[in-house]
XYZ file of C-alpha atoms in Angstrom:
703
model
C -13.773 8.751 -14.786
C -15.427 12.079 -13.667
C -15.193 12.906 -9.892
C -18.452 15.012 -8.576
C -18.704 17.181 -5.546
C -21.750 17.068 -3.274
C -24.770 18.400 -5.002
C -23.415 18.300 -8.482
C -25.397 16.408 -11.247
C -24.311 15.206 -14.719
C -26.273 13.704 -17.716
C -25.241 9.968 -18.218
C -25.161 10.423 -21.940
C -22.633 12.755 -21.825
C -20.384 10.409 -20.055
C -20.963 7.200 -22.377
C -22.888 5.960 -25.181
C -23.861 2.797 -23.521
C -25.722 3.724 -20.368
C -29.047 1.651 -20.839
C -27.662 -0.475 -18.023
C -25.415 0.676 -15.317
C -23.672 -0.728 -12.161
C -23.557 1.334 -9.176
C -20.926 0.553 -6.351
C -21.263 1.633 -2.676
C -17.681 0.991 -1.064
C -16.437 1.672 2.399
C -13.593 0.552 4.639
C -12.583 0.259 8.537
C -9.353 0.382 10.156
C -10.471 -2.835 12.202
C -11.809 -4.627 9.093
C -15.446 -5.489 10.563
C -17.372 -2.321 9.356
C -20.379 -3.076 7.242
C -23.693 -1.492 5.957
C -26.687 -2.555 4.028
C -27.417 -0.954 0.735
C -31.066 -0.205 -0.554
C -32.752 1.114 -3.479
C -35.945 3.292 -3.764
C -37.997 4.041 -6.893
C -39.800 7.302 -6.443
C -42.861 8.700 -8.577
C -43.507 12.327 -9.397
C -44.736 13.059 -5.924
C -41.152 11.906 -4.554
C -42.602 8.783 -2.721
C -42.763 5.198 -3.682
C -45.806 3.844 -5.591
C -45.931 0.908 -3.059
C -43.627 -1.056 -0.705
C -42.522 -3.203 -3.868
C -40.508 -0.178 -4.836
C -38.196 -0.392 -1.859
C -35.050 -2.968 -2.402
C -32.950 -4.054 0.381
C -31.415 -7.279 1.756
C -34.617 -9.314 2.122
C -36.182 -8.012 -1.297
C -33.129 -7.773 -3.380
C -34.420 -7.857 -6.804
C -37.406 -6.521 -9.138
C -39.618 -9.072 -11.067
C -38.827 -7.310 -14.283
C -34.854 -7.339 -13.597
C -34.600 -3.573 -13.559
C -33.147 -3.599 -10.239
C -30.786 -6.293 -8.605
C -28.739 -5.970 -5.572
C -25.738 -7.921 -6.635
C -24.196 -8.151 -3.013
C -20.856 -7.280 -2.003
C -17.314 -7.923 -3.557
C -13.900 -7.583 -1.870
C -11.807 -4.642 -2.779
C -8.275 -3.871 -1.722
C -9.382 -1.235 0.868
C -12.600 -3.005 2.205
C -15.587 -4.255 0.228
C -18.235 -2.827 -2.394
C -21.812 -3.467 -2.482
C -22.917 -3.574 -6.403
C -26.377 -2.878 -7.685
C -27.477 -3.588 -11.210
C -29.920 -0.922 -12.681
C -31.408 -1.536 -16.198
C -32.814 1.810 -16.987
C -34.653 0.647 -20.028
C -36.762 -1.539 -17.791
C -37.461 1.188 -15.311
C -41.318 1.757 -15.447
C -42.254 5.100 -17.105
C -44.033 6.585 -13.850
C -40.644 6.210 -11.968
C -38.790 9.532 -11.971
C -36.092 8.999 -9.379
C -33.957 6.162 -8.243
C -32.581 6.548 -4.851
C -29.281 4.656 -3.836
C -28.783 4.487 0.084
C -27.096 2.439 2.795
C -27.909 2.229 6.450
C -26.048 1.043 9.464
C -27.118 -1.025 12.317
C -26.252 -2.334 15.961
C -25.593 1.199 17.366
C -22.946 1.786 14.371
C -22.480 4.849 12.324
C -21.125 5.937 9.320
C -18.381 8.078 11.064
C -17.057 4.584 12.046
C -16.194 3.838 8.330
C -13.799 5.175 6.019
C -13.709 5.720 2.054
C -17.289 6.401 1.734
C -17.722 6.170 -1.880
C -20.272 5.849 -4.877
C -19.122 4.660 -8.094
C -21.119 4.299 -11.417
C -20.081 2.321 -14.466
C -21.596 1.492 -17.754
C -22.693 -1.706 -19.434
C -19.178 -2.394 -20.462
C -17.778 -2.091 -16.805
C -15.994 1.303 -17.463
C -16.095 3.640 -14.482
C -18.017 6.724 -15.551
C -18.261 8.902 -12.212
C -17.233 8.848 -8.621
C -18.655 10.554 -5.567
C -16.846 10.529 -2.016
C -18.660 11.366 1.221
C -16.098 13.006 3.700
C -18.256 14.514 6.292
C -20.122 11.430 7.961
C -20.431 11.449 11.641
C -23.071 10.048 13.782
C -25.657 9.192 10.791
C -26.842 5.785 10.528
C -28.269 5.931 7.115
C -27.153 7.610 3.909
C -28.625 8.752 0.657
C -25.346 8.445 -1.441
C -27.015 9.549 -4.753
C -29.768 9.457 -7.234
C -30.708 8.976 -10.731
C -33.477 11.016 -12.104
C -35.313 11.547 -15.540
C -35.144 15.038 -17.366
C -36.444 15.056 -20.907
C -36.273 11.327 -21.433
C -32.729 11.422 -20.348
C -31.389 9.939 -17.274
C -28.847 11.980 -14.973
C -27.060 11.600 -11.841
C -26.958 13.791 -8.669
C -24.317 13.188 -5.810
C -26.662 13.632 -2.525
C -24.911 12.695 0.301
C -27.535 13.503 2.793
C -27.404 11.725 6.047
C -30.033 10.312 8.693
C -29.674 9.771 12.376
C -32.645 7.679 12.443
C -31.536 4.866 10.264
C -33.054 2.734 7.579
C -36.574 3.177 9.095
C -36.281 7.041 9.263
C -35.152 7.074 5.573
C -37.866 4.849 4.466
C -40.642 6.743 6.297
C -39.589 9.979 4.398
C -40.184 8.431 1.112
C -43.599 6.522 1.745
C -42.493 3.237 3.275
C -45.058 2.430 6.003
C -43.418 1.341 9.161
C -45.144 -0.783 11.190
C -44.537 -2.274 14.851
C -44.045 -5.774 14.807
C -46.220 -6.024 17.884
C -49.006 -4.850 15.930
C -49.220 -7.799 13.617
C -52.469 -9.562 13.804
C -53.549 -13.156 14.364
C -52.983 -14.094 10.786
C -49.512 -13.166 11.150
C -48.822 -15.236 13.878
C -50.537 -18.303 12.114
C -48.512 -17.611 9.033
C -45.341 -17.763 11.245
C -46.234 -20.988 12.784
C -47.577 -22.769 9.762
C -45.873 -25.987 9.006
C -43.074 -26.434 6.528
C -43.552 -26.944 2.711
C -43.442 -30.399 1.158
C -40.245 -31.770 0.046
C -39.196 -31.135 -3.458
C -36.699 -32.852 -5.642
C -34.034 -35.250 -4.287
C -31.592 -33.164 -2.363
C -28.189 -34.614 -1.338
C -27.160 -35.264 2.323
C -27.049 -32.267 4.425
C -24.830 -29.406 4.344
C -21.010 -30.032 4.156
C -20.425 -27.759 7.210
C -20.627 -29.716 10.392
C -22.676 -27.530 12.076
C -24.600 -25.659 9.351
C -28.234 -25.117 9.175
C -30.320 -27.374 6.879
C -31.494 -25.792 3.654
C -33.736 -22.888 3.924
C -37.448 -22.914 3.682
C -39.820 -21.932 0.976
C -38.912 -17.966 0.567
C -41.691 -15.357 -0.446
C -40.304 -12.373 -2.085
C -36.887 -13.129 -0.815
C -38.213 -13.265 2.902
C -38.782 -16.687 4.714
C -42.101 -18.039 4.957
C -43.929 -21.511 5.871
C -46.484 -22.451 3.317
C -48.630 -25.625 4.266
C -47.814 -28.935 2.472
C -51.151 -29.804 1.863
C -51.622 -27.426 -0.956
C -51.062 -29.336 -4.509
C -49.611 -26.257 -6.088
C -47.453 -24.929 -3.369
C -44.574 -24.977 -5.764
C -46.344 -22.798 -8.325
C -46.528 -18.942 -8.112
C -49.319 -17.499 -6.442
C -50.126 -14.436 -4.129
C -48.877 -14.563 -0.716
C -48.490 -11.843 2.062
C -44.733 -11.428 2.962
C -44.083 -12.280 6.698
C -41.467 -10.659 8.858
C -37.935 -12.013 8.752
C -36.234 -12.738 11.750
C -32.861 -10.925 11.710
C -33.967 -8.059 13.401
C -32.346 -5.252 11.066
C -34.252 -2.012 10.656
C -36.564 -2.302 7.754
C -36.872 -6.102 8.252
C -40.274 -6.162 9.647
C -43.512 -6.864 7.931
C -43.988 -5.332 4.420
C -47.700 -4.784 5.141
C -50.154 -4.966 2.274
C -47.740 -6.260 -0.427
C -47.968 -9.594 -2.213
C -45.319 -11.825 -3.994
C -44.717 -14.694 -5.753
C -43.939 -17.725 -3.953
C -40.427 -18.979 -4.451
C -39.293 -22.615 -3.776
C -35.963 -23.749 -2.124
C -34.918 -27.231 -1.430
C -36.622 -28.674 1.406
C -35.007 -29.207 5.101
C -35.373 -32.857 4.669
C -34.787 -35.316 1.673
C -37.533 -37.679 0.460
C -36.998 -41.392 1.388
C -35.258 -43.369 -1.247
C -37.017 -46.047 -2.773
C -33.855 -47.860 -3.728
C -33.608 -51.630 -2.456
C -29.797 -50.723 -1.537
C -27.152 -48.055 -1.599
C -25.596 -49.346 -4.877
C -28.476 -47.960 -6.561
C -27.665 -44.449 -7.932
C -30.476 -41.901 -8.809
C -30.680 -41.130 -12.600
C -29.249 -37.617 -13.326
C -30.286 -35.143 -15.808
C -26.545 -34.479 -16.654
C -24.544 -37.849 -16.048
C -20.906 -37.355 -15.581
C -19.121 -40.289 -17.210
C -15.275 -40.692 -17.438
C -14.131 -38.255 -20.290
C -11.594 -39.016 -22.574
C -10.220 -35.702 -22.950
C -10.265 -32.093 -21.440
C -12.059 -30.831 -24.539
C -14.951 -33.183 -23.795
C -15.224 -31.659 -20.362
C -15.256 -28.306 -21.531
C -17.903 -28.932 -24.322
C -20.238 -30.533 -21.986
C -19.765 -28.150 -18.954
C -20.297 -25.073 -21.285
C -23.542 -26.801 -22.771
C -24.898 -27.785 -19.184
C -24.434 -24.393 -17.718
C -25.634 -22.240 -20.530
C -28.805 -24.173 -21.121
C -29.596 -23.854 -17.239
C -29.127 -20.180 -17.497
C -31.478 -20.008 -20.376
C -33.946 -22.228 -18.561
C -34.103 -20.753 -14.932
C -34.322 -16.749 -15.501
C -33.279 -15.930 -11.911
C -30.048 -17.905 -12.327
C -29.065 -16.636 -15.860
C -30.063 -12.947 -14.820
C -27.836 -13.524 -11.593
C -24.737 -14.484 -13.405
C -24.913 -11.922 -16.193
C -26.323 -8.717 -14.407
C -23.117 -7.798 -13.220
C -21.563 -7.706 -16.636
C -24.082 -5.272 -17.767
C -26.669 -7.411 -19.550
C -30.194 -6.167 -19.718
C -33.105 -8.025 -18.298
C -34.802 -9.655 -20.954
C -35.354 -12.915 -22.883
C -32.156 -14.951 -22.892
C -30.910 -17.527 -25.426
C -27.633 -19.627 -25.126
C -25.608 -21.250 -27.961
C -22.731 -23.513 -28.150
C -19.835 -24.139 -30.809
C -20.981 -21.012 -32.860
C -18.758 -20.412 -35.937
C -17.743 -16.992 -36.537
C -15.609 -15.642 -39.285
C -12.116 -14.347 -38.411
C -9.437 -13.809 -40.973
C -8.802 -17.074 -43.069
C -9.881 -19.500 -40.254
C -13.302 -19.280 -38.694
C -13.082 -19.301 -34.596
C -15.602 -21.196 -32.611
C -16.106 -19.667 -29.160
C -17.259 -22.369 -26.513
C -20.634 -20.494 -26.315
C -22.691 -17.342 -26.906
C -25.306 -15.714 -24.733
C -27.831 -13.288 -26.267
C -30.158 -11.390 -24.346
C -33.318 -9.474 -26.160
C -34.756 -6.388 -24.771
C -37.225 -3.824 -26.372
C -35.953 -5.176 -29.854
C -32.318 -4.726 -28.824
C -29.648 -7.600 -28.220
C -26.942 -7.992 -25.914
C -24.318 -10.729 -26.924
C -21.534 -12.181 -25.141
C -19.104 -14.624 -26.289
C -18.210 -17.403 -23.504
C -14.678 -19.123 -23.380
C -14.335 -22.161 -21.127
C -11.576 -23.996 -19.355
C -12.270 -26.857 -16.970
C -9.936 -29.271 -14.892
C -7.524 -26.542 -13.884
C -6.425 -25.747 -17.541
C -5.226 -21.905 -17.930
C -6.887 -19.409 -20.099
C -5.093 -18.422 -23.422
C -4.276 -14.936 -24.062
C -4.180 -15.477 -27.733
C -7.717 -17.287 -27.871
C -9.376 -14.591 -25.658
C -7.796 -12.008 -27.897
C -9.322 -13.259 -30.983
C -12.743 -13.321 -29.310
C -12.293 -9.745 -28.185
C -11.501 -8.568 -31.831
C -14.379 -10.714 -33.267
C -16.792 -9.214 -30.603
C -15.534 -5.565 -31.572
C -16.086 -6.223 -35.193
C -19.282 -7.588 -34.884
C -20.908 -5.242 -32.246
C -21.051 -7.618 -29.390
C -20.809 -6.429 -25.870
C -18.625 -8.650 -23.964
C -16.682 -11.667 -23.523
C -16.941 -13.850 -20.625
C -14.064 -16.127 -19.409
C -14.995 -19.002 -17.317
C -12.368 -21.337 -15.613
C -11.333 -22.818 -12.328
C -9.128 -19.697 -11.418
C -10.290 -17.026 -9.322
C -9.810 -13.433 -10.669
C -7.959 -10.814 -8.380
C -8.571 -6.924 -8.436
C -5.578 -5.475 -10.200
C -4.215 -8.991 -11.585
C -5.842 -9.896 -14.875
C -6.148 -13.624 -15.611
C -5.152 -12.845 -19.364
C -3.638 -10.062 -21.077
C -5.454 -8.358 -23.866
C -5.008 -5.501 -26.297
C -7.898 -3.085 -27.081
C -7.700 -0.784 -30.129
C -8.559 2.568 -28.720
C -9.611 3.752 -32.254
C -12.621 1.602 -32.239
C -15.873 3.184 -31.136
C -17.477 0.216 -29.870
C -16.299 -0.879 -26.640
C -16.078 -4.772 -25.830
C -15.758 -5.526 -21.960
C -13.922 -8.615 -20.548
C -15.205 -10.434 -17.655
C -14.368 -13.558 -15.635
C -16.311 -16.056 -14.019
C -14.956 -18.932 -11.704
C -16.718 -22.291 -11.341
C -16.678 -21.498 -7.654
C -18.735 -18.473 -8.295
C -21.380 -20.191 -10.556
C -21.677 -22.914 -7.807
C -22.016 -20.279 -4.980
C -24.742 -18.527 -7.015
C -26.602 -21.780 -7.636
C -26.422 -22.755 -4.034
C -27.721 -19.251 -2.806
C -30.870 -19.572 -4.967
C -31.944 -23.224 -4.473
C -31.095 -23.328 -0.788
C -31.560 -20.027 0.599
C -33.349 -17.311 -1.857
C -35.413 -19.642 -3.661
C -36.616 -19.442 -7.652
C -40.205 -19.321 -9.377
C -41.150 -23.167 -9.582
C -40.056 -26.570 -8.348
C -38.918 -27.773 -11.695
C -36.240 -24.745 -11.823
C -35.078 -26.015 -8.414
C -34.749 -29.235 -9.625
C -32.740 -28.090 -12.794
C -30.435 -26.099 -10.458
C -29.997 -29.024 -8.033
C -28.830 -31.211 -11.052
C -26.422 -28.450 -12.005
C -25.106 -28.407 -8.600
C -24.521 -32.199 -8.602
C -22.770 -32.161 -11.988
C -20.399 -29.048 -10.936
C -19.591 -30.668 -7.634
C -18.894 -34.115 -9.289
C -15.381 -35.002 -9.350
C -15.269 -36.117 -13.271
C -16.838 -32.653 -14.231
C -13.576 -30.658 -13.761
C -15.503 -27.737 -12.503
C -14.025 -27.596 -8.967
C -12.812 -24.252 -8.654
C -9.216 -22.971 -7.684
C -7.251 -26.332 -7.159
C -3.536 -25.357 -8.076
C -1.279 -23.235 -5.921
C 0.924 -22.651 -9.114
C 4.574 -23.574 -10.190
C 6.362 -21.461 -7.279
C 4.197 -23.105 -4.452
C 6.868 -26.285 -4.083
C 10.015 -24.189 -4.448
C 8.724 -21.731 -1.685
C 7.743 -24.222 0.664
C 11.285 -25.864 0.163
C 12.920 -22.254 0.423
C 11.156 -21.862 3.858
C 12.088 -25.165 5.028
C 15.848 -24.690 4.205
C 15.782 -21.025 5.028
C 16.969 -19.806 1.698
C 14.005 -17.818 0.707
C 14.891 -13.994 1.026
C 12.468 -10.972 1.021
C 12.132 -9.551 -2.309
C 11.626 -13.096 -4.090
C 9.047 -12.686 -6.804
C 8.199 -16.419 -6.352
C 6.747 -15.374 -3.006
C 4.522 -12.884 -4.509
C 3.022 -15.475 -6.804
C 2.318 -17.804 -3.865
C 0.680 -14.667 -2.017
C -1.717 -14.139 -5.092
C -2.623 -18.095 -5.229
C -3.237 -17.719 -1.215
C -5.508 -14.756 -1.807
C -7.313 -16.685 -4.789
C -7.905 -19.694 -2.492
C -9.225 -17.580 0.375
C -11.765 -15.808 -1.913
C -12.967 -19.271 -3.055
C -13.273 -20.673 0.604
C -15.526 -17.395 1.023
C -17.530 -18.290 -1.967
C -18.231 -21.805 -0.781
C -18.794 -20.838 2.960
C -21.064 -18.254 1.814
C -23.001 -20.452 -0.456
C -23.518 -22.987 2.654
C -24.727 -20.228 5.204
C -26.709 -18.096 2.984
C -24.612 -14.917 3.583
C -21.894 -13.198 1.908
C -18.433 -14.143 3.317
C -15.627 -11.694 2.512
C -12.047 -11.622 2.899
C -11.038 -8.764 5.371
C -8.354 -6.444 3.862
C -6.047 -4.894 6.475
C -3.987 -2.175 4.391
C -3.328 1.566 4.762
C -5.958 3.427 2.572
C -4.682 4.019 -0.742
C -2.413 1.078 -0.748
C -2.330 -0.527 -4.329
C -2.790 -4.111 -4.714
C 0.968 -4.873 -5.869
C 2.410 -3.115 -2.723
C 0.158 -4.803 -0.320
C 0.877 -8.331 -1.931
C 4.833 -7.584 -1.746
C 4.358 -6.583 1.876
C 2.593 -10.220 2.590
C 5.230 -11.855 0.621
C 7.873 -10.215 2.642
C 6.185 -11.568 5.869
C 5.963 -14.869 4.400
C 9.687 -15.023 3.654
C 10.405 -13.598 7.229
C 7.977 -15.753 9.220
C 6.872 -18.539 7.047
C 3.319 -17.961 7.309
C 0.343 -17.115 5.065
C -2.335 -15.100 7.074
C -6.153 -14.304 5.944
C -9.113 -13.157 7.841
C -12.706 -13.701 6.655
C -16.081 -12.132 8.021
C -19.527 -13.246 7.470
C -21.750 -10.506 5.973
C -24.061 -9.326 8.825
C -22.057 -10.444 11.693
C -19.006 -9.182 13.771
C -17.157 -12.298 13.820
C -14.070 -12.295 12.183
C -12.496 -16.019 11.471
C -8.565 -15.941 10.878
C -6.743 -18.525 8.854
C -3.152 -19.124 9.346
C -0.909 -21.536 7.252
C 2.433 -22.023 9.061
C 4.692 -23.497 6.244
C 7.389 -24.057 8.665
C 5.374 -26.199 11.108
C 2.905 -27.760 8.428
C -0.084 -26.683 10.492
C -3.196 -24.796 9.506
C -4.643 -22.700 12.308
C -8.306 -21.478 12.113
C -9.380 -19.090 15.036
C -11.689 -16.547 16.346
C -11.600 -13.896 19.114
C -14.768 -13.952 21.151
C -15.363 -10.879 23.722
C -16.341 -11.770 27.249
C -19.873 -10.625 28.425
C -19.770 -7.557 30.762
C -20.883 -7.615 34.166
C -20.613 -11.361 34.747
C -18.379 -13.178 37.479
C -15.200 -14.382 35.810
C -15.549 -18.026 37.054
C -19.343 -17.808 35.567
C -17.999 -16.401 32.403
C -15.525 -19.259 32.162
C -17.943 -21.957 32.933
C -20.411 -20.602 30.495
C -17.981 -20.445 27.639
C -17.099 -24.215 28.466
C -20.791 -25.202 28.556
C -21.291 -23.319 25.127
C -18.562 -25.479 23.611
C -19.775 -28.730 24.816
C -20.068 -30.073 21.338
C -16.726 -28.645 20.253
C -13.909 -30.961 19.562
C -11.552 -31.912 22.393
C -8.530 -30.599 20.914
C -9.861 -26.898 20.700
C -7.391 -24.517 22.240
C -8.808 -21.762 24.420
C -6.792 -18.644 25.313
C -7.853 -15.809 27.558
C -7.505 -12.538 26.349
C -6.321 -9.817 28.837
C -5.848 -6.304 27.846
C -4.544 -6.792 24.474
C -2.287 -9.999 25.693
C -2.909 -13.452 26.037
C -3.348 -15.296 29.440
C -4.048 -18.735 30.469
C -4.703 -21.253 27.875
C -5.275 -24.971 27.306
C -7.241 -27.571 25.557
C -10.935 -27.910 25.981
C -10.257 -31.379 27.078
C -8.471 -30.330 29.933
C -10.536 -27.179 30.637
C -13.978 -28.941 30.900
C -13.281 -30.238 34.402
C -11.545 -27.133 35.291
C -12.985 -24.081 33.801
C -11.361 -21.949 36.634
C -7.835 -22.498 34.955
C -8.771 -19.914 32.232
C -8.855 -17.064 35.020
C -5.841 -14.892 35.103
C -3.676 -15.580 38.071
C -3.075 -11.909 38.853
C -6.919 -11.152 38.778
C -6.572 -8.878 35.698
C -9.875 -8.372 33.931
C -10.749 -10.715 30.973
C -11.505 -8.958 27.889
C -12.282 -12.187 25.601
C -11.236 -15.500 24.569
C -9.387 -16.838 21.386
C -10.616 -20.169 19.926
C -8.406 -22.158 17.838
C -8.168 -25.528 16.007
C -4.830 -26.866 14.364
C -4.733 -29.130 11.379
C -1.863 -30.775 9.409
C -1.229 -29.476 5.816
C -0.803 -33.287 4.700
C 2.293 -34.958 3.598
C 2.306 -34.086 -0.135
C 4.288 -31.334 -1.457
C 2.259 -31.267 -4.715
C -0.128 -28.439 -6.170
C -2.924 -30.610 -6.365
C -6.195 -30.097 -4.539
C -5.806 -32.987 -2.683
C -2.958 -31.422 -0.716
C -2.855 -28.042 0.741
C -6.024 -26.565 -0.994
C -8.157 -29.482 0.651
C -6.574 -29.057 3.899
C -7.577 -25.302 4.157
C -11.216 -26.314 3.036
C -11.499 -28.894 5.565
C -9.946 -26.689 8.088
C -12.721 -24.083 7.616
C -15.488 -26.345 7.544
C -14.684 -28.235 10.813
C -13.875 -24.987 12.655
C -17.009 -23.229 11.395
C -19.238 -26.174 11.820
C -18.092 -27.196 15.317
C -17.231 -23.890 16.872
C -18.167 -20.636 15.137
C -21.806 -21.729 14.636
C -22.348 -22.131 18.369
C -20.715 -19.227 20.061
C -23.253 -16.720 19.170
C -25.323 -17.602 22.399
C -22.045 -16.723 24.377
C -21.200 -13.425 22.682
C -21.985 -10.309 24.610
C -25.576 -9.093 23.990
C -25.615 -6.109 21.427
C -28.394 -3.491 20.898
C -30.997 -4.998 18.524
C -30.419 -4.024 15.045
C -33.971 -2.665 14.901
C -33.305 0.028 17.425
C -32.551 2.717 15.066
C -35.742 4.140 15.712
C -37.744 1.779 17.833
C -37.911 -1.755 19.214
C -38.691 -4.317 16.567
C -39.329 -1.762 13.834
C -40.225 -3.365 10.380
C -41.191 -2.135 6.857
C -44.999 -2.537 6.171
């Protein structure tokens, strides 16, 4: 990988022969684990301006209709998080000469608060080609990290590193985005915001799993929530519609004036009334899940169901393959394809082919269900076949969750071969997450596609499908728990490292499921010194496990400052979920305590509340005891309260096995209960922070 200094440029063709599609990553970290930024992409013509507001891609407009630009969202890294962007350079319109890649801060934060600001660019196979680090960030609230530009029909990259103190709104204005004050919106906008909800589509299941989670999102227009009227018979079909302002208040989140977008459909808030005579009647399913006779039957059916929906629902197929370097184009999928390999033909579980401009991108698919592990020999065969036939990728799909720096299967690549084949992994939890994001929050092209994704989701979540995600803590789980119980586990034991890796996989799956329910990225917080490699970090966590008997993790929801802590104490058999809530400034202590208790009116009576005083804990008690006496939270010495720690405890269960029904399910249930009954309600108590829209002016929006 080539490192570029600020201002340097380089032609992509000199770095790789396969740069028709690239993945750009913007990464950062923070010592506190809660730093964040939003990425954006601007397409500029020869005048250095956007052709229209549709050339501006950000969190409420994340993808181009032609697939040329797609914001893939955040993924956890060892030192923080990375936002990834898929750019299909072969699909970029010819009048676009430059592609700016930028990021912005909000809520009074600046890029000087973040560490390790870095851009990386990889080719279609996933091989990193170049990197650029920004080391001089201070008070800037927006940064142009870099740009791709055309020169003589060749794409080149320039390391820019230009900062703005005026945030996303100031950056957008410079390149022709019309910034409009939200107050200037006319009566049509008000009518649009107050319009009733869309009619019901499909047959959704009963509510969200999270106890306090919001109902499924309304119809989405161009990635921005809207409220079409139910009387229109074609409300589920694409048609022009003005894009209203979203509600999160981030800079650039206002009205995109003068643009139109196709309506997109999500699940309705309420289900249609069932016509069944009684509860024993089960609705007919497109993908029935009978009792399977073998794991092979599960694998064949799961592969066919998934690949068929990917080909039929373009938004879904594109979302799953964009990160693997696939171009935007016509997709076809196949199962049980026989391919020659020595004396015995091999039959991968599936094949994905995408056609664009007469060129084919091909990936072989190897699937495992029901917790069965991937086999290195099998994957190696498919890598060899793909290399010989000029295919681009091999995609493995299983219940397991991949970790950075820890491959699920070991394969060898022949460096003498000119053609590169990339190996990618998807977990069933990731597939479920992407389906949830589309049908509940972001929307797809029409009602039939919503129904297809809903049927897929029902299939994946059925107990007989075998597609439940990570569900086995590994062979070392029981010996480590026993070693902690009888105090025979010592630091340096490699079995503890394996348990730490399994715990990290479980937390990443928790993030996927929680994010799918909420419609936001949920990411594990990594608190490690800069430059710490994954092996060293996990070894340190394993030593802590041996010493304290605890597995600890933190999760942050994208766009919030709240960090949810999860602690599994293997000595006591308890799972603790907790969150620290800052105390509002300027209030009387007793009023603050009463307000907290009032906000937690619907929380469980066994919720533990601790007062935080200058970095230490003060008075504490259960909510049941504190409700009649909120004054018990006040420090006896009159010290100033800085906040409160809210915690729920749950037993791990009596079983010591590695199955999902034991420890893994307990962690899932603990997070669900805590988020739904506590975290979802504390925002009204938290200290008011400056509006994210105040980078340049109150409630600024992108017109």
